[in-house]
Amino acid sequence: MPLLLTLNAGSSSIKFSLTALPEGSLGSALQGGLPAPLAHGQVSGIGGAAAQLSIESSTHGKQQHTLPGADATRSGHEQALAAVLHWLEQNLPEQKVELVSHRVVHGGVHYAQPVRIDAPVLAQLEALAPLAPLHQPHNLAGIRSAMAAFGQALQVACFDTAFHRQHPFVADTFALPRRFYDAGVRRYGFHGLSYAYIARALQQQWPALHQGRVIVAHLGNGASMCALRHGVSIDSSMGFTALDGLPMGTRCGQIDPGVLLYLLTEKGYSPAQLTELLYQQSGLKGMSGLSNDVRELLQSAQPEAAQALDYFVARCKREIGALSASLGGLDALVFTGGIGENAVALRGRMLADMGWIGIDFDAQANAHACAGRGGPISCAGSRVTVLVLPTDEERMLAEHALALWQAD
């Protein structure tokens, strides 16, 4: 029975799933829906002292393994990928992986649909690495590892930027000379696989809301918001790179470009130092001086931790207002992602005092909407419906790859 492997490499984690493809017509398989994965899991804490490999398998149950820190020859992501592939070899030796679907953060101007990966495509994706340095190199490392491990398998790239490629010009451009836009300096938007899943979930479970004006807040170590009209992205908080918009775990979010010029010209920062500052040392980690983990910040008594969370909440509320203006009003707000699904206290703070926009949230419902339990957290009479919906990027990776395989 052929197997489908999905690889979703993030800035500090790698998620994966392995699904047995039904025998017979792929068209029939798609219509009937994908079966539950044989195994799924993630490596978390990459870059820390010791990453954790967590796997749940239908044949081997739940397993947890501690991985050593990165050594001199391999990065933390490379070690994590090697651990995942080793587990597959050891525990499912008789199974043959024939299709591998990869999350690729940046697709640039040209890639608005999933594509078969070959040498020219891989070269183009490598050229986009400077636009997503926290993600694209790890995405590409996953591709190379999978190509080496499963030489005969079809490798498919699915892009986070693709979901936003139909943005109107005003949401797609910067106020720079037009030649820069023509050269690809544009607002791309990210987290598209997550937004695509949420848009479909709304269409299936909340069809009236799907047809309306919706803001989806994908909040995690990377965080962004997306404005949907009729399930289509019309604006996003992120721009040319995954630095823009909301403050994140280690990324700064929106910043006056004059600050960057000042650091370069007056403080002597090199481009490499500036990149390290903006991508790795800023955001919640930089403001708190403690951690990029919201759970640690919520438990901390340090005032800097509280101030960092205050800033995060304030910027989220501000972005809700800005994207509501793009939509011309708001019918629904959806929280997803690790923070969006689980950080009850932060959700409550973001929703407090938002009656002016039509949000009346239910504190008790909000308290129970965590740990995989989604649903409405707004009061029955709230003009704006507020939902918590778990996302599933791996599901989108699997379905995109199957559709491309069927088309071939």
Short mmCIF file of C-alpha atoms in Angstrom, two decimals:
data_model
loop_
_atom_site.label_atom_id
_atom_site.label_comp_id
_atom_site.label_asym_id
_atom_site.label_seq_id
_atom_site.Cartn_x
_atom_site.Cartn_y
_atom_site.Cartn_z
CA MET A 1 0.00 0.00 0.00
CA PRO A 2 1.56 3.35 -1.01
CA LEU A 3 2.21 5.92 1.70
CA LEU A 4 1.94 9.70 1.77
CA LEU A 5 4.36 11.58 4.02
CA THR A 6 3.85 15.24 4.92
CA LEU A 7 6.68 17.39 6.29
CA ASN A 8 5.96 20.76 7.87
CA ALA A 9 9.20 22.39 9.02
CA GLY A 10 8.71 25.53 11.11
CA SER A 11 11.15 27.88 12.80
CA SER A 12 11.40 25.73 15.95
CA SER A 13 9.49 22.54 15.10
CA ILE A 14 8.88 19.88 12.47
CA LYS A 15 5.44 18.31 12.17
CA PHE A 16 4.79 15.22 10.08
CA SER A 17 2.16 12.66 9.24
CA LEU A 18 2.14 9.36 7.38
CA THR A 19 -1.02 8.19 5.63
CA ALA A 20 -1.78 4.96 3.75
CA LEU A 21 -3.32 5.74 0.39
CA PRO A 22 -6.37 3.64 -0.51
CA GLU A 23 -5.95 1.04 -3.22
CA GLY A 24 -7.65 1.65 -6.54
CA SER A 25 -8.70 4.93 -8.07
CA LEU A 26 -7.17 8.00 -6.49
CA GLY A 27 -10.22 9.94 -7.63
CA SER A 28 -12.46 7.70 -5.57
CA ALA A 29 -10.06 7.98 -2.65
CA LEU A 30 -10.21 11.76 -2.76
CA GLN A 31 -14.00 11.79 -2.94
CA GLY A 32 -14.21 9.45 0.01
CA GLY A 33 -11.77 11.52 2.03
CA LEU A 34 -8.36 10.61 3.36
CA PRO A 35 -8.11 7.92 6.02
CA ALA A 36 -6.68 8.72 9.43
CA PRO A 37 -2.87 8.87 9.48
CA LEU A 38 -0.92 5.74 10.37
CA ALA A 39 1.38 7.96 12.39
CA HIS A 40 1.75 11.63 13.13
CA GLY A 41 3.82 13.75 15.42
CA GLN A 42 6.32 16.53 15.76
CA VAL A 43 9.78 17.49 16.91
CA SER A 44 9.48 20.51 19.19
CA GLY A 45 12.05 22.70 20.87
CA ILE A 46 14.49 22.66 17.97
CA GLY A 47 17.38 24.95 18.75
CA GLY A 48 17.10 24.40 22.48
CA ALA A 49 19.18 22.21 24.73
CA ALA A 50 17.20 19.09 23.82
CA ALA A 51 14.40 18.73 21.28
CA GLN A 52 11.45 16.38 21.89
CA LEU A 53 10.19 13.88 19.31
CA SER A 54 6.54 12.99 20.00
CA ILE A 55 4.84 10.36 17.85
CA GLU A 56 1.40 8.78 17.92
CA SER A 57 1.01 5.66 15.77
CA SER A 58 -1.92 3.33 15.17
CA THR A 59 0.42 0.35 15.57
CA HIS A 60 2.93 1.57 18.16
CA GLY A 61 0.86 3.92 20.34
CA LYS A 62 2.33 7.11 21.78
CA GLN A 63 6.08 7.54 22.04
CA GLN A 64 8.32 10.33 23.28
CA HIS A 65 12.04 10.65 22.63
CA THR A 66 14.53 13.28 23.71
CA LEU A 67 16.96 14.29 20.98
CA PRO A 68 20.44 15.66 21.68
CA GLY A 69 21.26 19.26 20.88
CA ALA A 70 22.70 20.17 17.49
CA ASP A 71 26.30 19.10 16.91
CA ALA A 72 29.04 20.67 14.83
CA THR A 73 28.12 18.81 11.66
CA ARG A 74 24.33 19.09 11.56
CA SER A 75 21.83 21.77 12.49
CA GLY A 76 19.01 21.11 14.91
CA HIS A 77 16.55 20.81 12.02
CA GLU A 78 18.78 18.33 10.20
CA GLN A 79 19.04 16.19 13.32
CA ALA A 80 15.29 16.38 13.83
CA LEU A 81 14.58 15.29 10.26
CA ALA A 82 17.04 12.44 10.60
CA ALA A 83 15.27 11.28 13.77
CA VAL A 84 11.87 11.31 12.05
CA LEU A 85 13.17 9.35 9.05
CA HIS A 86 14.94 6.87 11.34
CA TRP A 87 11.71 6.23 13.24
CA LEU A 88 9.89 5.54 9.97
CA GLU A 89 12.59 3.11 8.83
CA GLN A 90 12.60 1.27 12.15
CA ASN A 91 8.86 1.08 12.76
CA LEU A 92 7.33 0.87 9.29
CA PRO A 93 10.03 -0.97 7.32
CA GLU A 94 7.66 -2.74 4.93
CA GLN A 95 5.84 0.40 3.86
CA LYS A 96 6.83 2.34 0.75
CA VAL A 97 6.60 6.14 0.68
CA GLU A 98 5.52 7.16 -2.83
CA LEU A 99 4.36 10.73 -2.23
CA VAL A 100 5.93 13.43 -0.04
CA SER A 101 4.26 16.80 0.51
CA HIS A 102 6.35 19.67 1.85
CA ARG A 103 5.29 22.95 3.38
CA VAL A 104 7.35 25.70 1.74
CA VAL A 105 6.89 29.11 3.32
CA HIS A 106 7.79 31.38 0.40
CA GLY A 107 6.68 30.80 -3.19
CA GLY A 108 7.46 34.27 -4.50
CA VAL A 109 5.58 35.75 -7.45
CA HIS A 110 5.45 32.62 -9.57
CA TYR A 111 4.12 29.86 -7.34
CA ALA A 112 0.42 30.17 -6.60
CA GLN A 113 -0.32 26.41 -6.70
CA PRO A 114 1.37 23.26 -5.42
CA VAL A 115 4.09 22.03 -7.79
CA ARG A 116 6.15 18.94 -8.47
CA ILE A 117 9.68 19.51 -7.20
CA ASP A 118 12.50 19.14 -9.70
CA ALA A 119 15.97 20.71 -9.97
CA PRO A 120 14.81 24.04 -11.52
CA VAL A 121 12.04 24.43 -8.93
CA LEU A 122 14.45 23.66 -6.10
CA ALA A 123 16.87 26.29 -7.41
CA GLN A 124 14.11 28.93 -7.53
CA LEU A 125 13.04 28.10 -3.98
CA GLU A 126 16.63 28.40 -2.79
CA ALA A 127 16.79 31.89 -4.32
CA LEU A 128 13.83 32.88 -2.10
CA ALA A 129 15.58 31.80 1.13
CA PRO A 130 16.66 35.37 2.05
CA LEU A 131 12.96 36.33 2.20
CA ALA A 132 12.20 33.66 4.82
CA PRO A 133 15.50 32.82 6.55
CA LEU A 134 13.82 31.24 9.59
CA HIS A 135 11.84 28.80 7.46
CA GLN A 136 12.87 28.38 3.83
CA PRO A 137 16.28 26.77 4.53
CA HIS A 138 14.60 24.23 6.82
CA ASN A 139 11.87 23.59 4.26
CA LEU A 140 14.56 22.91 1.66
CA ALA A 141 16.51 20.69 4.06
CA GLY A 142 13.38 18.60 4.47
CA ILE A 143 13.01 18.33 0.71
CA ARG A 144 16.61 17.21 0.25
CA SER A 145 16.38 14.69 3.08
CA ALA A 146 13.17 13.21 1.68
CA MET A 147 14.59 13.06 -1.85
CA ALA A 148 17.60 11.15 -0.53
CA ALA A 149 15.47 8.79 1.58
CA PHE A 150 12.66 8.21 -0.94
CA GLY A 151 14.30 8.52 -4.33
CA GLN A 152 11.33 7.26 -6.36
CA ALA A 153 8.66 9.25 -4.54
CA LEU A 154 6.89 12.25 -6.04
CA GLN A 155 7.96 15.34 -4.07
CA VAL A 156 5.41 18.18 -3.92
CA ALA A 157 5.88 21.75 -2.66
CA CYS A 158 2.86 23.53 -1.12
CA PHE A 159 3.27 27.24 -0.47
CA ASP A 160 2.18 29.39 2.46
CA THR A 161 2.14 32.44 0.21
CA ALA A 162 -0.12 30.88 -2.44
CA PHE A 163 -3.37 31.51 -0.54
CA HIS A 164 -2.78 35.27 -0.70
CA ARG A 165 -1.80 35.64 -4.34
CA GLN A 166 -5.16 37.15 -5.40
CA HIS A 167 -4.85 40.17 -3.09
CA PRO A 168 -5.96 43.47 -4.62
CA PHE A 169 -3.10 45.76 -5.66
CA VAL A 170 -3.52 48.08 -2.67
CA ALA A 171 -2.97 45.13 -0.29
CA ASP A 172 -0.14 43.73 -2.40
CA THR A 173 2.18 46.70 -2.81
CA PHE A 174 4.47 49.08 -0.95
CA ALA A 175 4.70 52.80 -1.61
CA LEU A 176 7.97 52.39 -3.49
CA PRO A 177 8.77 53.10 -7.17
CA ARG A 178 6.79 50.72 -9.36
CA ARG A 179 9.93 48.94 -10.59
CA PHE A 180 10.30 47.29 -7.19
CA TYR A 181 6.79 45.85 -7.35
CA ASP A 182 7.50 44.56 -10.86
CA ALA A 183 10.68 42.94 -9.52
CA GLY A 184 8.72 41.06 -6.84
CA VAL A 185 9.00 43.38 -3.83
CA ARG A 186 5.42 42.85 -2.70
CA ARG A 187 3.28 41.97 0.30
CA TYR A 188 2.98 38.19 0.06
CA GLY A 189 1.33 37.11 3.30
CA PHE A 190 2.06 33.80 4.99
CA HIS A 191 0.43 30.94 7.01
CA GLY A 192 -1.63 30.25 3.89
CA LEU A 193 -2.02 26.51 4.48
CA SER A 194 -3.54 27.22 7.88
CA TYR A 195 -5.86 29.87 6.48
CA ALA A 196 -6.94 27.58 3.66
CA TYR A 197 -7.90 24.89 6.19
CA ILE A 198 -9.84 27.34 8.34
CA ALA A 199 -11.64 28.78 5.31
CA ARG A 200 -12.78 25.29 4.34
CA ALA A 201 -13.78 24.45 7.90
CA LEU A 202 -15.95 27.56 7.94
CA GLN A 203 -17.50 26.60 4.62
CA GLN A 204 -18.40 23.15 5.96
CA GLN A 205 -19.44 24.03 9.53
CA TRP A 206 -20.39 27.72 9.41
CA PRO A 207 -21.45 28.40 5.79
CA ALA A 208 -23.16 31.72 6.55
CA LEU A 209 -20.01 33.05 8.20
CA HIS A 210 -17.87 31.73 5.35
CA GLN A 211 -19.80 33.99 2.99
CA GLY A 212 -19.18 37.02 5.17
CA ARG A 213 -16.31 39.13 6.48
CA VAL A 214 -13.93 37.08 8.61
CA ILE A 215 -10.61 37.71 10.32
CA VAL A 216 -8.55 34.62 11.12
CA ALA A 217 -5.87 35.04 13.79
CA HIS A 218 -3.15 32.41 13.40
CA LEU A 219 -1.24 32.97 16.63
CA GLY A 220 1.81 30.92 17.53
CA ASN A 221 5.56 31.37 17.68
CA GLY A 222 4.92 32.89 14.26
CA ALA A 223 1.78 35.03 14.24
CA SER A 224 -0.33 36.74 11.63
CA MET A 225 -3.91 37.67 10.79
CA CYS A 226 -5.78 37.34 7.53
CA ALA A 227 -8.92 39.07 6.26
CA LEU A 228 -11.29 36.75 4.35
CA ARG A 229 -14.26 37.70 2.24
CA HIS A 230 -16.27 34.74 0.90
CA GLY A 231 -13.39 32.53 2.02
CA VAL A 232 -10.83 34.42 -0.09
CA SER A 233 -7.86 36.29 1.36
CA ILE A 234 -8.05 40.01 0.63
CA ASP A 235 -5.47 41.31 3.12
CA SER A 236 -2.92 40.05 5.64
CA SER A 237 -0.81 41.45 8.44
CA MET A 238 2.39 39.94 7.02
CA GLY A 239 4.19 41.39 4.03
CA PHE A 240 7.35 40.81 1.98
CA THR A 241 8.82 38.55 4.66
CA ALA A 242 7.52 36.79 7.77
CA LEU A 243 8.84 39.66 9.91
CA ASP A 244 5.99 42.10 9.37
CA GLY A 245 2.78 42.66 11.31
CA LEU A 246 2.25 41.20 14.75
CA PRO A 247 5.08 40.72 17.25
CA MET A 248 6.03 37.05 17.45
CA GLY A 249 8.07 34.71 19.59
CA THR A 250 11.44 36.00 18.42
CA ARG A 251 10.47 38.32 15.53
CA CYS A 252 9.80 42.01 15.87
CA GLY A 253 6.67 42.45 13.76
CA GLN A 254 5.87 45.92 12.42
CA ILE A 255 8.71 48.40 12.90
CA ASP A 256 9.52 51.87 11.62
CA PRO A 257 12.10 51.35 8.82
CA GLY A 258 13.86 54.42 10.15
CA VAL A 259 14.86 52.34 13.17
CA LEU A 260 16.67 49.94 10.86
CA LEU A 261 18.44 52.77 9.04
CA TYR A 262 19.50 54.18 12.41
CA LEU A 263 20.92 50.84 13.56
CA LEU A 264 22.82 50.45 10.28
CA THR A 265 24.22 53.96 9.98
CA GLU A 266 24.58 55.15 13.56
CA LYS A 267 25.06 51.99 15.61
CA GLY A 268 27.23 50.09 13.17
CA TYR A 269 25.05 47.02 12.76
CA SER A 270 25.99 44.77 9.87
CA PRO A 271 23.24 43.18 7.74
CA ALA A 272 23.97 39.86 9.43
CA GLN A 273 23.68 41.38 12.91
CA LEU A 274 20.46 43.13 11.95
CA THR A 275 19.01 39.88 10.60
CA GLU A 276 19.89 38.09 13.85
CA LEU A 277 18.33 40.89 15.89
CA LEU A 278 15.05 41.05 13.95
CA TYR A 279 14.48 37.32 13.46
CA GLN A 280 16.02 35.71 16.54
CA GLN A 281 16.36 38.24 19.37
CA SER A 282 13.23 40.39 19.19
CA GLY A 283 9.50 39.81 19.74
CA LEU A 284 8.38 38.34 23.06
CA LYS A 285 11.86 37.01 23.74
CA GLY A 286 13.54 40.35 23.22
CA MET A 287 10.98 42.46 25.06
CA SER A 288 10.79 40.15 28.07
CA GLY A 289 14.47 39.26 28.20
CA LEU A 290 13.20 35.87 29.32
CA SER A 291 11.54 33.64 26.76
CA ASN A 292 9.55 33.43 23.54
CA ASP A 293 7.18 30.90 25.18
CA VAL A 294 3.87 32.49 26.19
CA ARG A 295 3.37 29.86 28.89
CA GLU A 296 6.59 30.88 30.62
CA LEU A 297 5.76 34.56 30.32
CA LEU A 298 2.31 34.07 31.83
CA GLN A 299 3.86 32.31 34.82
CA SER A 300 6.66 34.82 35.31
CA ALA A 301 6.54 37.54 37.99
CA GLN A 302 8.96 39.75 36.07
CA PRO A 303 7.36 43.04 34.93
CA GLU A 304 9.12 42.75 31.57
CA ALA A 305 7.24 39.50 30.88
CA ALA A 306 3.91 41.21 31.57
CA GLN A 307 4.87 44.17 29.40
CA ALA A 308 5.78 41.89 26.49
CA LEU A 309 2.37 40.20 26.68
CA ASP A 310 0.66 43.59 27.00
CA TYR A 311 2.32 44.68 23.78
CA PHE A 312 1.34 41.44 22.01
CA VAL A 313 -2.29 41.83 23.06
CA ALA A 314 -2.38 45.51 22.08
CA ARG A 315 -0.96 44.84 18.61
CA CYS A 316 -3.42 41.99 18.05
CA LYS A 317 -6.34 44.25 18.96
CA ARG A 318 -4.98 46.95 16.67
CA GLU A 319 -4.66 44.50 13.77
CA ILE A 320 -8.24 43.32 14.26
CA GLY A 321 -9.35 46.92 13.82
CA ALA A 322 -7.16 47.46 10.76
CA LEU A 323 -8.31 44.33 8.96
CA SER A 324 -11.94 45.10 9.83
CA ALA A 325 -11.44 48.37 7.94
CA SER A 326 -10.09 46.40 4.95
CA LEU A 327 -13.20 44.22 5.05
CA GLY A 328 -15.64 47.08 5.56
CA GLY A 329 -16.90 45.51 8.78
CA LEU A 330 -16.66 42.22 10.62
CA ASP A 331 -18.91 39.18 10.90
CA ALA A 332 -16.57 36.67 12.54
CA LEU A 333 -13.20 36.39 14.26
CA VAL A 334 -11.46 33.01 14.37
CA PHE A 335 -8.55 32.07 16.64
CA THR A 336 -6.21 29.26 15.61
CA GLY A 337 -2.57 28.19 16.07
CA GLY A 338 -0.80 27.19 19.27
CA ILE A 339 -1.49 30.45 21.14
CA GLY A 340 -4.82 31.10 19.45
CA GLU A 341 -6.16 27.66 20.37
CA ASN A 342 -4.71 27.33 23.88
CA ALA A 343 -3.85 30.67 25.50
CA VAL A 344 -7.19 31.28 27.19
CA ALA A 345 -6.03 34.30 29.19
CA LEU A 346 -4.57 36.10 26.18
CA ARG A 347 -7.69 35.48 24.09
CA GLY A 348 -9.79 36.95 26.87
CA ARG A 349 -7.61 40.05 27.04
CA MET A 350 -7.77 40.51 23.26
CA LEU A 351 -11.57 40.30 23.32
CA ALA A 352 -12.13 42.53 26.33
CA ASP A 353 -13.49 46.01 25.61
CA MET A 354 -14.18 45.10 21.96
CA GLY A 355 -17.90 45.85 22.13
CA TRP A 356 -17.33 48.85 19.88
CA ILE A 357 -16.67 46.45 16.98
CA GLY A 358 -19.56 44.14 17.89
CA ILE A 359 -17.74 41.51 19.98
CA ASP A 360 -19.38 40.31 23.18
CA PHE A 361 -17.40 37.30 24.35
CA ASP A 362 -18.42 34.58 26.79
CA ALA A 363 -15.69 34.21 29.44
CA GLN A 364 -16.87 30.75 30.47
CA ALA A 365 -16.96 29.44 26.89
CA ASN A 366 -13.54 30.96 26.30
CA ALA A 367 -12.15 29.15 29.34
CA HIS A 368 -13.30 25.77 27.99
CA ALA A 369 -12.18 26.28 24.38
CA CYS A 370 -8.67 24.89 24.61
CA ALA A 371 -6.71 21.63 24.27
CA GLY A 372 -8.27 20.77 20.92
CA ARG A 373 -11.81 21.76 21.91
CA GLY A 374 -12.94 24.50 19.58
CA GLY A 375 -16.25 26.22 19.04
CA PRO A 376 -17.91 29.57 19.66
CA ILE A 377 -16.67 31.74 22.50
CA SER A 378 -18.94 34.71 21.85
CA CYS A 379 -22.26 35.35 23.57
CA ALA A 380 -25.46 34.38 21.79
CA GLY A 381 -26.34 38.00 21.12
CA SER A 382 -22.89 39.08 19.91
CA ARG A 383 -23.06 40.78 16.53
CA VAL A 384 -19.63 39.33 15.69
CA THR A 385 -19.24 35.58 16.13
CA VAL A 386 -15.95 34.57 17.73
CA LEU A 387 -14.70 31.01 17.20
CA VAL A 388 -11.75 28.87 18.23
CA LEU A 389 -10.95 26.37 15.46
CA PRO A 390 -7.98 23.98 15.48
CA THR A 391 -6.01 24.18 12.25
CA ASP A 392 -4.54 21.25 10.32
CA GLU A 393 -1.81 22.26 7.89
CA GLU A 394 -0.79 18.61 7.44
CA ARG A 395 -4.25 17.80 6.12
CA MET A 396 -3.94 20.53 3.52
CA LEU A 397 -0.47 19.31 2.56
CA ALA A 398 -1.82 15.79 2.05
CA GLU A 399 -4.82 16.86 -0.01
CA HIS A 400 -2.84 19.27 -2.21
CA ALA A 401 -0.27 16.58 -2.97
CA LEU A 402 -2.93 13.95 -3.73
CA ALA A 403 -4.70 16.32 -6.11
CA LEU A 404 -1.44 16.98 -7.98
CA TRP A 405 -0.61 13.26 -8.09
CA GLN A 406 -4.04 12.50 -9.49
CA ALA A 407 -3.67 15.23 -12.11
CA ASP A 408 -0.36 13.69 -13.22
#
